[in-house]
Amino acid sequence: MKVLIAFSVLVTCGLATTSQSGQECLCTSDQSCWPSASEFSQLQTQVSQPLIYPLPTASACYPTSDPSGNCTTVIDNWTDGNWRSSMPGSMEAPNWETFMFKNGTIEACYLNTTITDTCGQGRVPVIGVDARSVADIQAGVNFAVKHNLKLVVKNTGHDFLGRSAARGSFVVWTHNMKNITYDPTFVPQGGPANETYDAVTLSAGVQWHEAYDAVNQYGRIMVGAISDGGSVGAAGGWLAGGGHSILSPTYGLGVDNAIEISVILSTGEYLTVNNYQNPDLFWALRGGGGGTYGIVTSVTYRTYPSVPIQFYLFQAN
Ligand SMILES: *[C@@H]1O[C@H](CO)[C@@H](O)[C@H](O)[C@H]1NC(C)=O
Ligand SMILES: *[C@@H]1O[C@H](CO)[C@@H](O)[C@H](O)[C@H]1NC(C)=O
Ligand SMILES: *[C@@H]1O[C@H](CO)[C@@H](O)[C@H](O)[C@H]1NC(C)=O
Ligand SMILES: *[C@@H]1O[C@H](CO)[C@@H](O)[C@H](O)[C@H]1NC(C)=O
Ligand SMILES: *[C@@H]1O[C@H](CO)[C@@H](O)[C@H](O)[C@H]1NC(C)=O
Ligand SMILES: *[C@@H]1O[C@H](CO)[C@@H](O)[C@H](O)[C@H]1NC(C)=O
């Protein structure tokens, strides 16, 4: 039986927005303001990985006469959240990969190849950074700010408001930032030495199945999300959206369990925020503002002693 479980809004959205008049004010790839190849080469020298050129999920099935990849794999894995989140251009909900022009024409890359016979880029970002470190993200943010680019942040792509994608955008992909550090006597930076927490620090790309497995080794559990395969991101938009959990009636929301957050601001500045350092930003980051304030690079959460849990799911269509 296939069960799709309701989980919270995910993934830090882009720092980019539209202006108050509703007109797009940021540069996209179809405009002359878009950086030249040599400017992107310059960015390439500042990041640890090759720049990425995300493609829609079904792109391997095209061109239909001579598919670029294994379409059987695409068909077999189409609803697998972990498979989707492993690709920078793949969104959890395929509608966010499609774009509708003002005249009503839809540009998409359908799994059903008979609909258009071409794979349209739609809303999938066109280029970006495969971030592995704080420095990679800083380089991406500084580049986007310098060129006034439409920037999106994608971790898993689970965002049900579509903020992990934007047509003609530049993406900072945090999926491969997988560090997990467990510390049973964690002290927040700037806090008193006797204020300790049994805590775990998760980098931005860690997904819940990885976080649960990591703390389980120490007999601990966490207030986190559930989904088929555990593919929801643990230190991204789930937290930015409040962080609902089956453990919330007992231990509170995700935001109540975050002790410290590291974040890169639009200035490129890297800050560690908690109740002792930059408490206003720490408060804001736990206020449901999505990616408004910056790109979160890691989150430190409380852990709790492991207990047996039974839960029941009800689904209505
Ligand atoms: C395509 O992938 C499927 C499973 O995902 C596999 O069985 C098949 O051998 C692959 N085909 C090619 C040509 O690699
Ligand atoms: C895709 O699906 C096939 C068949 O279900 C499975 O064997 C394979 O591991 C999946 N590939 C990925 C990358 O998840
Ligand atoms: C709608 O607009 C797009 C973008 O300008 C264009 O490519 C497409 O041909 C138009 N479709 C129709 C039916 O006019
Ligand atoms: C694929 O699209 C074609 C054309 O719209 C439609 O006739 C067909 O039923 C679709 N196939 C599937 C499996 O949805
Ligand atoms: C991940 O951990 C390694 C080893 O401790 C460290 O060198 C690296 O800087 C960490 N990366 C991030 C993004 O925190
Ligand atoms: C930490 O030490 C201070 C000063 O001795 C004390 O006032 C405070 O209650 C202690 N806090 C904890 C959590 O033990």
Short mmCIF file of C-alpha atoms in Angstrom, two decimals, residues 64-258:
data_model
loop_
_atom_site.label_atom_id
_atom_site.label_comp_id
_atom_site.label_asym_id
_atom_site.label_seq_id
_atom_site.Cartn_x
_atom_site.Cartn_y
_atom_site.Cartn_z
CA THR A 64 11.86 10.23 -27.37
CA SER A 65 13.68 9.10 -30.51
CA ASP A 66 16.94 8.68 -28.56
CA PRO A 67 16.43 9.13 -24.79
CA SER A 68 19.31 10.80 -22.94
CA GLY A 69 18.98 8.39 -20.00
CA ASN A 70 17.13 5.37 -18.64
CA CYS A 71 13.43 6.18 -18.83
CA THR A 72 12.54 2.89 -17.10
CA THR A 73 14.39 4.12 -14.02
CA VAL A 74 12.39 7.35 -14.15
CA ILE A 75 9.08 5.49 -14.43
CA ASP A 76 10.02 3.03 -11.64
CA ASN A 77 11.15 5.73 -9.23
CA TRP A 78 8.73 8.52 -10.14
CA THR A 79 7.07 8.70 -6.69
CA ASP A 80 10.21 7.98 -4.64
CA GLY A 81 11.00 11.05 -2.54
CA ASN A 82 14.60 10.04 -1.86
CA TRP A 83 15.28 9.49 -5.57
CA ARG A 84 13.72 12.86 -6.42
CA SER A 85 15.63 14.70 -3.72
CA SER A 86 18.91 13.31 -5.07
CA MET A 87 18.51 15.44 -8.22
CA PRO A 88 18.77 19.23 -8.16
CA GLY A 89 16.05 19.74 -10.79
CA SER A 90 13.51 17.33 -9.36
CA MET A 91 10.71 18.69 -7.19
CA GLU A 92 8.54 16.59 -4.90
CA ALA A 93 5.41 17.81 -6.68
CA PRO A 94 5.87 17.74 -10.48
CA ASN A 95 3.59 20.75 -10.96
CA TRP A 96 6.36 22.95 -9.57
CA GLU A 97 8.56 21.89 -12.48
CA THR A 98 6.07 23.30 -14.97
CA PHE A 99 5.59 26.89 -16.08
CA MET A 100 2.55 28.55 -17.58
CA PHE A 101 3.05 31.58 -19.80
CA LYS A 102 0.63 34.49 -19.58
CA ASN A 103 -1.03 33.26 -22.79
CA GLY A 104 -1.86 29.95 -21.10
CA THR A 105 0.77 27.84 -22.86
CA ILE A 106 2.35 25.33 -20.46
CA GLU A 107 6.02 24.44 -20.64
CA ALA A 108 6.70 21.10 -18.97
CA CYS A 109 8.65 17.88 -19.17
CA TYR A 110 5.88 15.29 -18.87
CA LEU A 111 6.48 11.70 -17.82
CA ASN A 112 3.91 10.87 -20.49
CA THR A 113 6.13 11.57 -23.50
CA THR A 114 3.27 11.51 -26.00
CA ILE A 115 1.85 14.81 -24.74
CA THR A 116 4.43 17.18 -26.23
CA ASP A 117 7.41 15.05 -27.35
CA THR A 118 9.77 17.69 -25.93
CA CYS A 119 11.15 18.25 -22.44
CA GLY A 120 10.57 21.83 -21.35
CA GLN A 121 12.67 23.35 -18.56
CA GLY A 122 9.54 24.93 -17.03
CA ARG A 123 10.27 26.37 -13.57
CA VAL A 124 13.38 24.27 -13.01
CA PRO A 125 16.42 26.44 -12.14
CA VAL A 126 18.94 26.57 -14.99
CA ILE A 127 22.28 26.69 -13.17
CA GLY A 128 23.61 26.68 -9.64
CA VAL A 129 25.98 25.61 -6.91
CA ASP A 130 26.24 22.08 -5.49
CA ALA A 131 27.05 23.34 -1.99
CA ARG A 132 29.30 21.27 0.27
CA SER A 133 30.47 23.99 2.65
CA VAL A 134 29.69 27.37 4.08
CA ALA A 135 32.19 28.89 1.64
CA ASP A 136 30.34 27.36 -1.34
CA ILE A 137 27.07 28.95 -0.23
CA GLN A 138 28.74 32.29 0.45
CA ALA A 139 30.19 32.27 -3.06
CA GLY A 140 26.75 31.47 -4.51
CA VAL A 141 24.98 34.15 -2.48
CA ASN A 142 27.58 36.80 -3.24
CA PHE A 143 27.37 35.98 -6.95
CA ALA A 144 23.56 36.11 -6.93
CA VAL A 145 23.52 39.42 -5.07
CA LYS A 146 26.19 40.95 -7.32
CA HIS A 147 24.19 40.05 -10.46
CA ASN A 148 20.76 40.58 -8.89
CA LEU A 149 19.81 37.01 -9.78
CA LYS A 150 16.61 35.23 -8.94
CA LEU A 151 17.97 32.84 -6.31
CA VAL A 152 16.28 29.72 -5.00
CA VAL A 153 17.45 27.34 -2.29
CA LYS A 154 16.71 23.68 -2.80
CA ASN A 155 17.32 20.94 -0.29
CA THR A 156 14.85 18.12 -0.97
CA GLY A 157 12.37 20.07 -3.10
CA HIS A 158 9.48 19.11 -0.83
CA ASP A 159 8.12 22.65 -0.62
CA PHE A 160 4.40 22.55 -1.39
CA LEU A 161 4.47 26.25 -2.28
CA GLY A 162 7.02 25.60 -5.03
CA ARG A 163 9.77 27.75 -3.55
CA SER A 164 12.50 25.23 -4.34
CA ALA A 165 12.19 26.22 -7.99
CA ALA A 166 11.70 29.37 -10.06
CA ARG A 167 11.82 29.87 -13.80
CA GLY A 168 15.19 31.06 -15.05
CA SER A 169 16.67 31.01 -11.55
CA PHE A 170 20.04 30.31 -9.98
CA VAL A 171 19.94 27.56 -7.34
CA VAL A 172 21.93 26.87 -4.20
CA TRP A 173 21.49 23.12 -3.74
CA THR A 174 22.15 22.09 -0.13
CA HIS A 175 21.33 18.37 -0.49
CA ASN A 176 24.95 17.17 -0.18
CA MET A 177 25.67 18.92 3.12
CA LYS A 178 25.30 15.78 5.20
CA ASN A 179 27.30 16.33 8.40
CA ILE A 180 25.77 14.99 11.59
CA THR A 181 27.44 15.66 14.95
CA TYR A 182 25.97 14.20 18.14
CA ASP A 183 26.96 15.87 21.41
CA PRO A 184 25.35 14.81 24.71
CA THR A 185 26.76 17.89 26.45
CA PHE A 186 26.24 20.57 23.83
CA VAL A 187 26.71 24.15 25.05
CA PRO A 188 25.29 26.95 22.87
CA GLN A 189 27.93 29.40 21.63
CA GLY A 190 28.15 32.29 24.08
CA GLY A 191 26.04 30.45 26.64
CA PRO A 192 27.06 29.52 30.20
CA ALA A 193 29.14 26.34 30.46
CA ASN A 194 26.59 24.72 32.75
CA GLU A 195 23.77 25.04 30.18
CA THR A 196 24.13 21.75 28.37
CA TYR A 197 21.84 19.85 26.04
CA ASP A 198 21.78 16.34 24.72
CA ALA A 199 21.81 17.54 21.12
CA VAL A 200 22.66 16.82 17.52
CA THR A 201 23.83 19.26 14.86
CA LEU A 202 22.56 18.57 11.36
CA SER A 203 23.92 20.20 8.23
CA ALA A 204 21.41 21.61 5.77
CA GLY A 205 21.17 18.53 3.53
CA VAL A 206 20.46 15.91 6.21
CA GLN A 207 17.14 14.11 5.73
CA TRP A 208 15.02 12.71 8.53
CA HIS A 209 15.82 9.07 7.86
CA GLU A 210 19.52 9.93 8.26
CA ALA A 211 18.98 12.01 11.39
CA TYR A 212 16.83 9.32 13.06
CA ASP A 213 19.37 6.60 12.23
CA ALA A 214 22.22 8.71 13.63
CA VAL A 215 20.66 9.50 17.01
CA ASN A 216 19.12 6.04 17.32
CA GLN A 217 22.66 4.68 17.74
CA TYR A 218 22.79 6.61 21.02
CA GLY A 219 19.33 5.52 22.14
CA ARG A 220 17.82 8.91 21.31
CA ILE A 221 14.87 10.21 19.31
CA MET A 222 14.06 13.63 17.89
CA VAL A 223 11.05 15.79 17.19
CA GLY A 224 10.99 15.39 13.42
CA ALA A 225 8.92 14.74 10.34
CA ILE A 226 7.66 11.49 8.90
CA SER A 227 7.27 10.66 5.24
CA ASP A 228 7.58 7.67 2.98
CA GLY A 229 11.29 6.82 3.04
CA GLY A 230 12.12 9.64 5.47
CA SER A 231 13.12 11.95 2.64
CA VAL A 232 11.97 15.20 4.25
CA GLY A 233 14.86 17.57 5.00
CA ALA A 234 15.66 17.89 8.70
CA ALA A 235 17.41 21.27 8.75
CA GLY A 236 15.68 23.19 5.99
CA GLY A 237 12.14 24.24 5.22
CA TRP A 238 10.57 21.80 7.67
CA LEU A 239 11.95 23.93 10.49
CA ALA A 240 11.29 27.20 8.65
CA GLY A 241 7.63 26.15 8.46
CA GLY A 242 7.43 25.47 12.21
CA GLY A 243 8.30 21.79 12.21
CA HIS A 244 5.26 19.61 12.89
CA SER A 245 5.88 16.17 14.32
CA ILE A 246 3.96 13.26 15.81
CA LEU A 247 5.98 14.02 18.97
CA SER A 248 4.84 17.66 19.06
CA PRO A 249 2.00 17.07 21.55
CA THR A 250 4.70 15.92 24.01
CA TYR A 251 7.81 17.90 23.11
CA GLY A 252 6.61 20.87 21.06
CA LEU A 253 7.26 21.87 17.47
CA GLY A 254 10.59 21.64 15.66
CA VAL A 255 11.18 25.33 16.34
CA ASP A 256 10.81 24.70 20.08
CA ASN A 257 13.56 22.10 19.86
CA ALA A 258 16.13 24.09 17.88
#
